[in-house]
Coordinates of C-alpha atoms and ligand atoms in Angstrom, one line a residue:
M12 CA -2.6 8.1 18.9
I13 CA 1.1 8.8 18.2
S14 CA 3.9 9.1 20.5
N15 CA 5.9 11.7 21.2
L16 CA 8.7 10.2 19.6
D17 CA 6.6 10.2 16.6
K18 CA 5.9 14.0 17.2
K19 CA 9.6 14.7 17.2
K20 CA 10.6 12.5 14.4
F21 CA 7.7 14.4 12.5
N22 CA 9.0 17.6 13.4
K23 CA 12.9 16.6 12.1
V24 CA 11.3 15.4 8.7
W25 CA 9.6 18.5 8.0
Q26 CA 13.0 20.4 9.0
R27 CA 14.8 17.9 6.3
I28 CA 11.7 18.6 3.5
L29 CA 12.5 22.3 4.0
S30 CA 16.4 22.1 3.8
S31 CA 16.4 19.6 0.5
D32 CA 15.8 20.7 -3.3
R33 CA 15.5 17.3 -4.7
I34 CA 13.0 14.8 -3.0
L35 CA 12.0 11.7 -4.2
L36 CA 9.0 10.3 -3.1
V37 CA 8.4 6.1 -3.1
S38 CA 5.4 4.1 -2.3
H39 CA 5.2 0.1 -3.0
I40 CA 4.9 -2.0 -6.0
N41 CA 1.1 -2.4 -7.2
P42 CA 0.5 0.6 -5.2
D43 CA -3.1 0.6 -3.5
V44 CA -5.4 3.6 -3.0
D45 CA -3.7 4.3 0.4
A46 CA 0.1 4.3 -1.6
I47 CA -1.2 6.3 -4.2
S48 CA -3.3 8.9 -1.6
S49 CA -0.2 9.2 0.6
L50 CA 2.0 10.3 -2.4
G51 CA -0.6 12.5 -3.3
V52 CA -0.7 14.1 0.0
L53 CA 3.0 14.7 0.1
I54 CA 3.1 15.9 -3.7
E55 CA 0.7 18.5 -2.5
V56 CA 2.8 19.8 0.3
L57 CA 5.9 19.9 -1.9
K58 CA 3.9 22.0 -4.6
T59 CA 2.9 24.3 -2.1
Y60 CA 6.5 25.0 -0.8
N61 CA 8.0 24.6 -4.1
K62 CA 10.4 21.8 -3.8
K63 CA 11.6 19.8 -6.8
Y64 CA 10.2 16.3 -6.5
I65 CA 9.9 13.2 -8.3
A66 CA 7.1 10.6 -7.3
F67 CA 7.5 6.9 -7.5
A68 CA 5.3 3.6 -7.3
E69 CA 6.2 0.7 -9.7
K70 CA 3.2 -0.7 -11.7
K71 CA 0.6 1.9 -11.0
G72 CA -2.6 0.6 -12.6
D73 CA -5.1 3.1 -14.0
D74 CA -7.8 2.8 -11.5
Y75 CA -7.2 5.6 -9.5
H76 CA -7.3 8.4 -11.9
Y77 CA -9.7 10.2 -9.1
L78 CA -7.2 10.7 -6.4
P79 CA -5.5 13.9 -6.8
N80 CA -1.9 14.2 -8.3
F81 CA -2.1 10.5 -9.5
E82 CA -1.3 11.6 -12.9
D83 CA 2.5 13.0 -11.4
V84 CA 3.3 9.7 -10.0
I85 CA 6.0 7.7 -12.3
S86 CA 5.1 4.0 -12.4
D87 CA 8.0 2.6 -14.6
K88 CA 11.4 2.5 -13.7
D89 CA 13.5 3.6 -16.7
E90 CA 10.9 6.5 -16.8
L91 CA 12.1 7.3 -13.3
L92 CA 15.8 7.4 -14.6
G93 CA 14.7 9.4 -17.5
R94 CA 13.1 11.9 -15.5
V95 CA 15.8 11.9 -12.8
G96 CA 18.2 12.7 -15.7
D97 CA 16.1 15.5 -17.2
E98 CA 15.5 17.4 -14.0
F99 CA 19.1 17.0 -12.8
N100 CA 21.3 18.0 -16.3
G101 CA 23.4 15.6 -17.7
G102 CA 22.0 12.2 -17.4
I103 CA 23.0 9.3 -15.0
K104 CA 26.1 7.6 -15.3
A105 CA 25.4 4.7 -13.1
K106 CA 21.9 3.5 -12.6
E107 CA 22.7 1.7 -9.7
D108 CA 23.4 4.9 -7.6
F109 CA 20.9 7.4 -9.2
L110 CA 19.8 7.9 -5.5
K111 CA 22.6 10.2 -5.2
Y112 CA 20.9 12.9 -7.4
F113 CA 18.3 13.1 -4.4
D114 CA 18.7 15.2 -0.9
L115 CA 15.8 13.2 0.4
V116 CA 14.1 10.4 -0.1
I117 CA 10.6 9.6 1.6
I118 CA 9.1 5.9 1.3
V119 CA 5.5 5.8 2.3
D120 CA 3.2 2.6 3.0
C121 CA 6.1 0.0 2.6
G122 CA 5.6 -2.6 4.8
S123 CA 9.2 -4.0 3.6
I124 CA 11.8 -2.0 1.4
E125 CA 11.6 -4.9 -1.2
R126 CA 8.6 -3.6 -1.9
T127 CA 9.8 -0.3 -3.3
F128 CA 11.3 -1.7 -6.4
I129 CA 14.4 0.3 -5.5
S130 CA 15.3 -1.5 -2.6
E131 CA 18.9 -2.5 -4.3
N132 CA 19.5 1.4 -4.9
I133 CA 18.8 2.1 -1.1
H134 CA 21.1 -0.4 0.1
I135 CA 23.8 0.7 -2.5
A136 CA 23.2 4.2 -1.1
A137 CA 23.7 2.9 2.6
N138 CA 26.8 0.9 1.6
L139 CA 28.3 4.2 -0.6
M140 CA 27.1 6.2 2.4
L141 CA 25.8 8.8 -0.2
E142 CA 24.4 12.1 1.6
T143 CA 20.9 11.0 0.6
F144 CA 18.9 11.1 3.6
I145 CA 16.1 8.4 3.9
V146 CA 12.8 8.7 5.5
E147 CA 10.4 6.0 6.1
I148 CA 6.7 6.6 7.0
D149 CA 4.7 3.5 7.3
H150 CA 1.3 1.9 9.3
H151 CA 2.7 -1.5 9.2
L152 CA 4.5 -3.8 11.5
P153 CA 8.3 -2.8 11.7
V154 CA 10.6 -5.2 9.6
K155 CA 14.2 -4.2 9.4
T156 CA 15.3 -0.6 9.5
Y157 CA 17.1 0.9 6.8
A158 CA 16.2 4.6 6.8
N159 CA 17.5 7.5 8.5
I160 CA 14.8 8.5 10.0
E161 CA 12.0 5.4 10.6
I162 CA 8.2 6.4 11.7
K163 CA 6.0 3.2 11.9
T164 CA 3.2 3.6 14.1
Q165 CA 0.4 0.9 13.7
L166 CA -2.5 3.3 12.6
S167 CA -5.6 2.6 10.1
S168 CA -3.7 3.7 7.0
A169 CA -0.7 5.6 5.8
T170 CA -2.8 8.5 5.4
E171 CA -4.1 8.6 8.7
L172 CA -0.3 8.7 9.9
L173 CA 0.9 11.6 7.2
Y174 CA -2.4 13.6 9.0
Y175 CA -0.4 13.6 11.9
F176 CA 2.7 14.6 9.8
L177 CA 0.8 17.8 8.9
K178 CA -0.8 18.6 12.1
E179 CA 2.5 18.4 13.9
N180 CA 4.2 20.8 11.7
K181 CA 0.7 23.0 11.7
L182 CA 0.6 22.3 7.9
E183 CA -3.0 23.7 6.2
I184 CA -4.8 20.7 5.0
N185 CA -6.3 21.5 1.7
R186 CA -9.2 19.9 0.1
N187 CA -6.9 17.4 -2.2
M188 CA -5.1 16.6 1.0
A189 CA -8.3 16.2 2.6
N190 CA -9.6 13.5 -0.2
C191 CA -6.4 11.7 -0.1
I192 CA -6.3 11.2 4.0
L193 CA -9.9 10.2 3.9
A194 CA -9.5 7.8 0.5
G195 CA -6.4 5.9 2.1
I196 CA -8.7 5.7 5.6
L197 CA -11.7 4.3 3.6
T198 CA -9.7 1.7 1.5
D199 CA -7.2 0.8 4.0
T200 CA -10.4 -0.3 6.8
G201 CA -12.9 -1.8 4.3
N202 CA -14.8 1.4 4.9
F203 CA -14.1 1.6 8.8
L204 CA -15.0 -2.0 9.5
Y205 CA -11.7 -3.0 10.8
S206 CA -10.5 -2.8 14.4
S207 CA -7.5 -1.0 13.4
V208 CA -10.6 2.1 13.3
N209 CA -10.8 4.1 16.6
E210 CA -12.3 7.2 17.6
K211 CA -9.6 9.2 16.5
T212 CA -9.9 7.6 12.8
L213 CA -13.6 8.7 12.7
E214 CA -12.8 12.1 14.0
I215 CA -10.4 12.5 11.3
S216 CA -12.2 11.3 8.6
S217 CA -14.9 14.0 9.9
E218 CA -12.6 16.9 10.1
M219 CA -11.3 15.7 6.2
M220 CA -14.9 15.9 5.2
S221 CA -15.6 19.3 6.8
L222 CA -12.4 20.1 4.9
G223 CA -14.1 19.3 1.5
A224 CA -13.3 15.6 1.2
Q225 CA -16.1 14.1 -0.9
F226 CA -17.4 10.9 0.9
P227 CA -19.7 9.8 -1.1
K228 CA -17.9 10.4 -4.4
L229 CA -14.7 8.5 -2.9
L230 CA -17.2 5.6 -2.2
N231 CA -18.4 5.1 -5.6
S232 CA -14.9 5.4 -6.9
T233 CA -13.2 2.9 -4.5
W234 CA -16.2 0.8 -3.2
R235 CA -19.1 0.9 -5.9
N236 CA -17.1 0.4 -8.7
K237 CA -17.3 -3.6 -9.5
N238 CA -17.8 -4.8 -12.5
F239 CA -19.2 -7.9 -13.9
L240 CA -16.0 -9.6 -14.1
E241 CA -15.1 -8.7 -10.6
M242 CA -18.4 -10.1 -9.3
K243 CA -18.0 -13.1 -11.3
I244 CA -14.2 -14.1 -9.5
W245 CA -15.8 -12.9 -6.3
G246 CA -18.2 -15.9 -7.2
T247 CA -15.8 -18.2 -8.2
A248 CA -13.7 -17.2 -4.8
L249 CA -16.6 -18.3 -2.6
N250 CA -17.7 -21.6 -4.6
N251 CA -14.1 -22.6 -4.1
L252 CA -14.2 -21.8 -0.2
K253 CA -13.1 -24.4 2.4
I254 CA -13.1 -24.6 6.2
N255 CA -10.3 -26.7 7.9
K256 CA -12.1 -27.6 11.3
K257 CA -9.2 -28.4 13.3
Y258 CA -7.5 -25.1 13.1
N259 CA -10.6 -23.3 11.7
I260 CA -8.9 -21.3 9.2
A261 CA -11.3 -20.6 6.0
F262 CA -9.4 -20.4 2.9
S263 CA -10.3 -20.4 -0.9
V264 CA -8.1 -20.4 -4.0
L265 CA -8.1 -19.1 -7.6
S266 CA -6.2 -21.0 -9.6
Y267 CA -4.3 -19.2 -12.9
E268 CA -6.8 -21.5 -14.9
D269 CA -9.7 -19.9 -13.0
L270 CA -8.6 -16.1 -13.5
N271 CA -7.5 -16.9 -17.0
L272 CA -11.2 -17.6 -17.7
F273 CA -11.8 -13.8 -16.9
R274 CA -8.4 -12.8 -18.3
N275 CA -9.4 -13.8 -21.7
I276 CA -12.5 -11.6 -21.6
S277 CA -10.7 -8.8 -20.2
Q278 CA -7.5 -7.2 -18.2
D279 CA -9.5 -5.1 -16.7
L280 CA -9.5 -6.3 -12.8
S281 CA -9.0 -3.5 -10.2
S282 CA -5.8 -4.2 -8.2
D283 CA -7.8 -4.4 -5.0
I284 CA -10.1 -7.2 -5.8
F285 CA -8.5 -9.9 -3.8
G286 CA -8.0 -7.4 -0.9
D287 CA -11.8 -7.0 -0.9
I288 CA -12.7 -10.6 -1.5
V289 CA -10.4 -11.7 1.6
A290 CA -11.8 -8.8 3.7
F291 CA -15.4 -10.2 2.7
M292 CA -14.4 -14.1 3.9
S293 CA -13.3 -12.4 7.3
S294 CA -16.6 -12.1 8.1
L295 CA -17.1 -15.7 8.2
S296 CA -18.2 -16.0 12.0
E297 CA -16.6 -19.8 12.3
A298 CA -13.1 -18.5 10.7
N299 CA -10.5 -17.7 13.3
V300 CA -8.2 -17.0 10.5
V301 CA -8.7 -16.9 6.4
L302 CA -6.7 -17.4 3.7
L303 CA -7.1 -16.3 -0.2
L304 CA -4.4 -17.8 -2.1
R305 CA -4.5 -17.2 -6.2
E306 CA -1.8 -17.7 -9.1
E307 CA -2.1 -14.4 -10.9
E308 CA 1.3 -15.0 -12.6
P309 CA 1.9 -18.6 -13.8
G310 CA 4.1 -20.3 -11.1
K311 CA 3.5 -17.6 -8.6
I312 CA 1.2 -18.0 -5.3
K313 CA 0.1 -15.3 -3.8
G314 CA -1.4 -15.5 -0.3
S315 CA -3.5 -12.9 1.9
L316 CA -4.2 -13.6 5.6
R317 CA -6.8 -12.1 8.0
V318 CA -7.8 -12.7 11.3
G319 CA -11.3 -13.7 11.3
S320 CA -14.2 -11.9 12.8
S321 CA -13.8 -14.2 16.0
D322 CA -11.1 -11.5 16.7
K323 CA -8.8 -13.8 18.7
D324 CA -5.3 -12.7 19.5
I325 CA -3.8 -14.4 16.4
D326 CA -1.0 -12.8 14.5
V327 CA -1.2 -13.4 10.7
A328 CA 1.9 -11.3 10.3
C329 CA 4.0 -13.8 12.1
L330 CA 2.1 -16.6 9.8
A331 CA 3.2 -14.6 6.7
S332 CA 6.7 -14.2 7.6
Y333 CA 7.1 -17.9 8.0
F334 CA 6.5 -17.9 4.0
G335 CA 8.8 -14.7 3.5
G336 CA 5.8 -12.3 3.3
G337 CA 4.8 -9.9 6.5
G338 CA 2.2 -7.0 7.4
H339 CA 0.0 -6.0 10.3
K340 CA -1.0 -8.3 12.8
K341 CA -4.7 -8.8 11.5
A342 CA -3.8 -8.8 7.8
A343 CA -0.9 -10.1 6.1
G344 CA 0.7 -11.3 2.9
F345 CA 3.4 -13.5 1.1
M346 CA 4.2 -14.9 -2.1
V347 CA 5.4 -18.4 -2.8
E348 CA 6.6 -20.3 -5.7
G349 CA 4.0 -23.2 -7.2
K350 CA 1.3 -24.1 -8.8
I351 CA -2.5 -24.5 -8.0
V352 CA -3.8 -27.3 -9.3
K353 CA -7.4 -28.6 -8.7
E354 CA -8.1 -32.7 -8.2
N355 CA -11.4 -34.1 -7.6
N356 CA -12.8 -31.1 -6.0
R357 CA -9.5 -30.6 -3.9
F358 CA -7.1 -28.6 -4.4
K359 CA -3.0 -28.9 -4.2
I360 CA -0.2 -26.8 -4.5
Q361 CA 3.2 -28.3 -6.6
Ligands
MN12 MN1 -1.6 1.4 3.7

């Protein structure tokens, strides 16, 4: 449930939207379904109210074309700057302060501002005390405040939080919005498997279906969409699975060479594959915590942490923050520099 304070903030955000003419919507780099769907919901609202907007999420893959308003999301920073120049006549003088062309920036589903890819601009905007108003709507644990209004409530997905935004402001939920909201919930809960699901999540999902969200169709696009290579990567990850009995941490690694083997055949990996693998690992009943490390780019190791199915009171976000990452109590991630090396059936990080 959301608090009365959040409800008040949602009303304020809506007033801001109504009084703004140039709105920038932003989500995180390498957006997942929840990120694109959250942008999709907001785009739908802004279209209905004839607002001028630009939506941006750096490095958007092609996987999510089935989501409403997917084409409307710009995923390249130069394109973003170009669009800002075109839309707001006269072009941009300093790239650094392009945010001043907007009255309002709404950032959704970003655990930390660094993941927006315009964090620098936001810091500059704050320093220059531009009149651009910044709103943050997110369902991750709060990290640092930088927004004028910050709504950070731990719910299943950012789209679930946006559902409350719509309800609180008595905005009509159309079929596109319903599909977006259900898609975000489905993917951020591993199809209702995680403990972030409560009766309200299910109620909202059911309401979205009655408003036209296509549950089987979304499942086909989000889950029953694995290709052969992805299955083989699942196989390698499970093959490399180990358990540290002292701490009951199960972990697996995918070295750059492991992944490159597949990359040579095809580039076509769905961006959620590693999240899906670590989610599956977390069903291992002996493990308190599971960790998947992979070197997607040479020299950069990404780690995903999940609380295991024993569901002990462990905060993996705390563990991730030790490595400069963040996330939720039960699901978190980080990135460190290094190389994964396999030696005599053991893995080392160099
Ligand atoms: Mn999310």
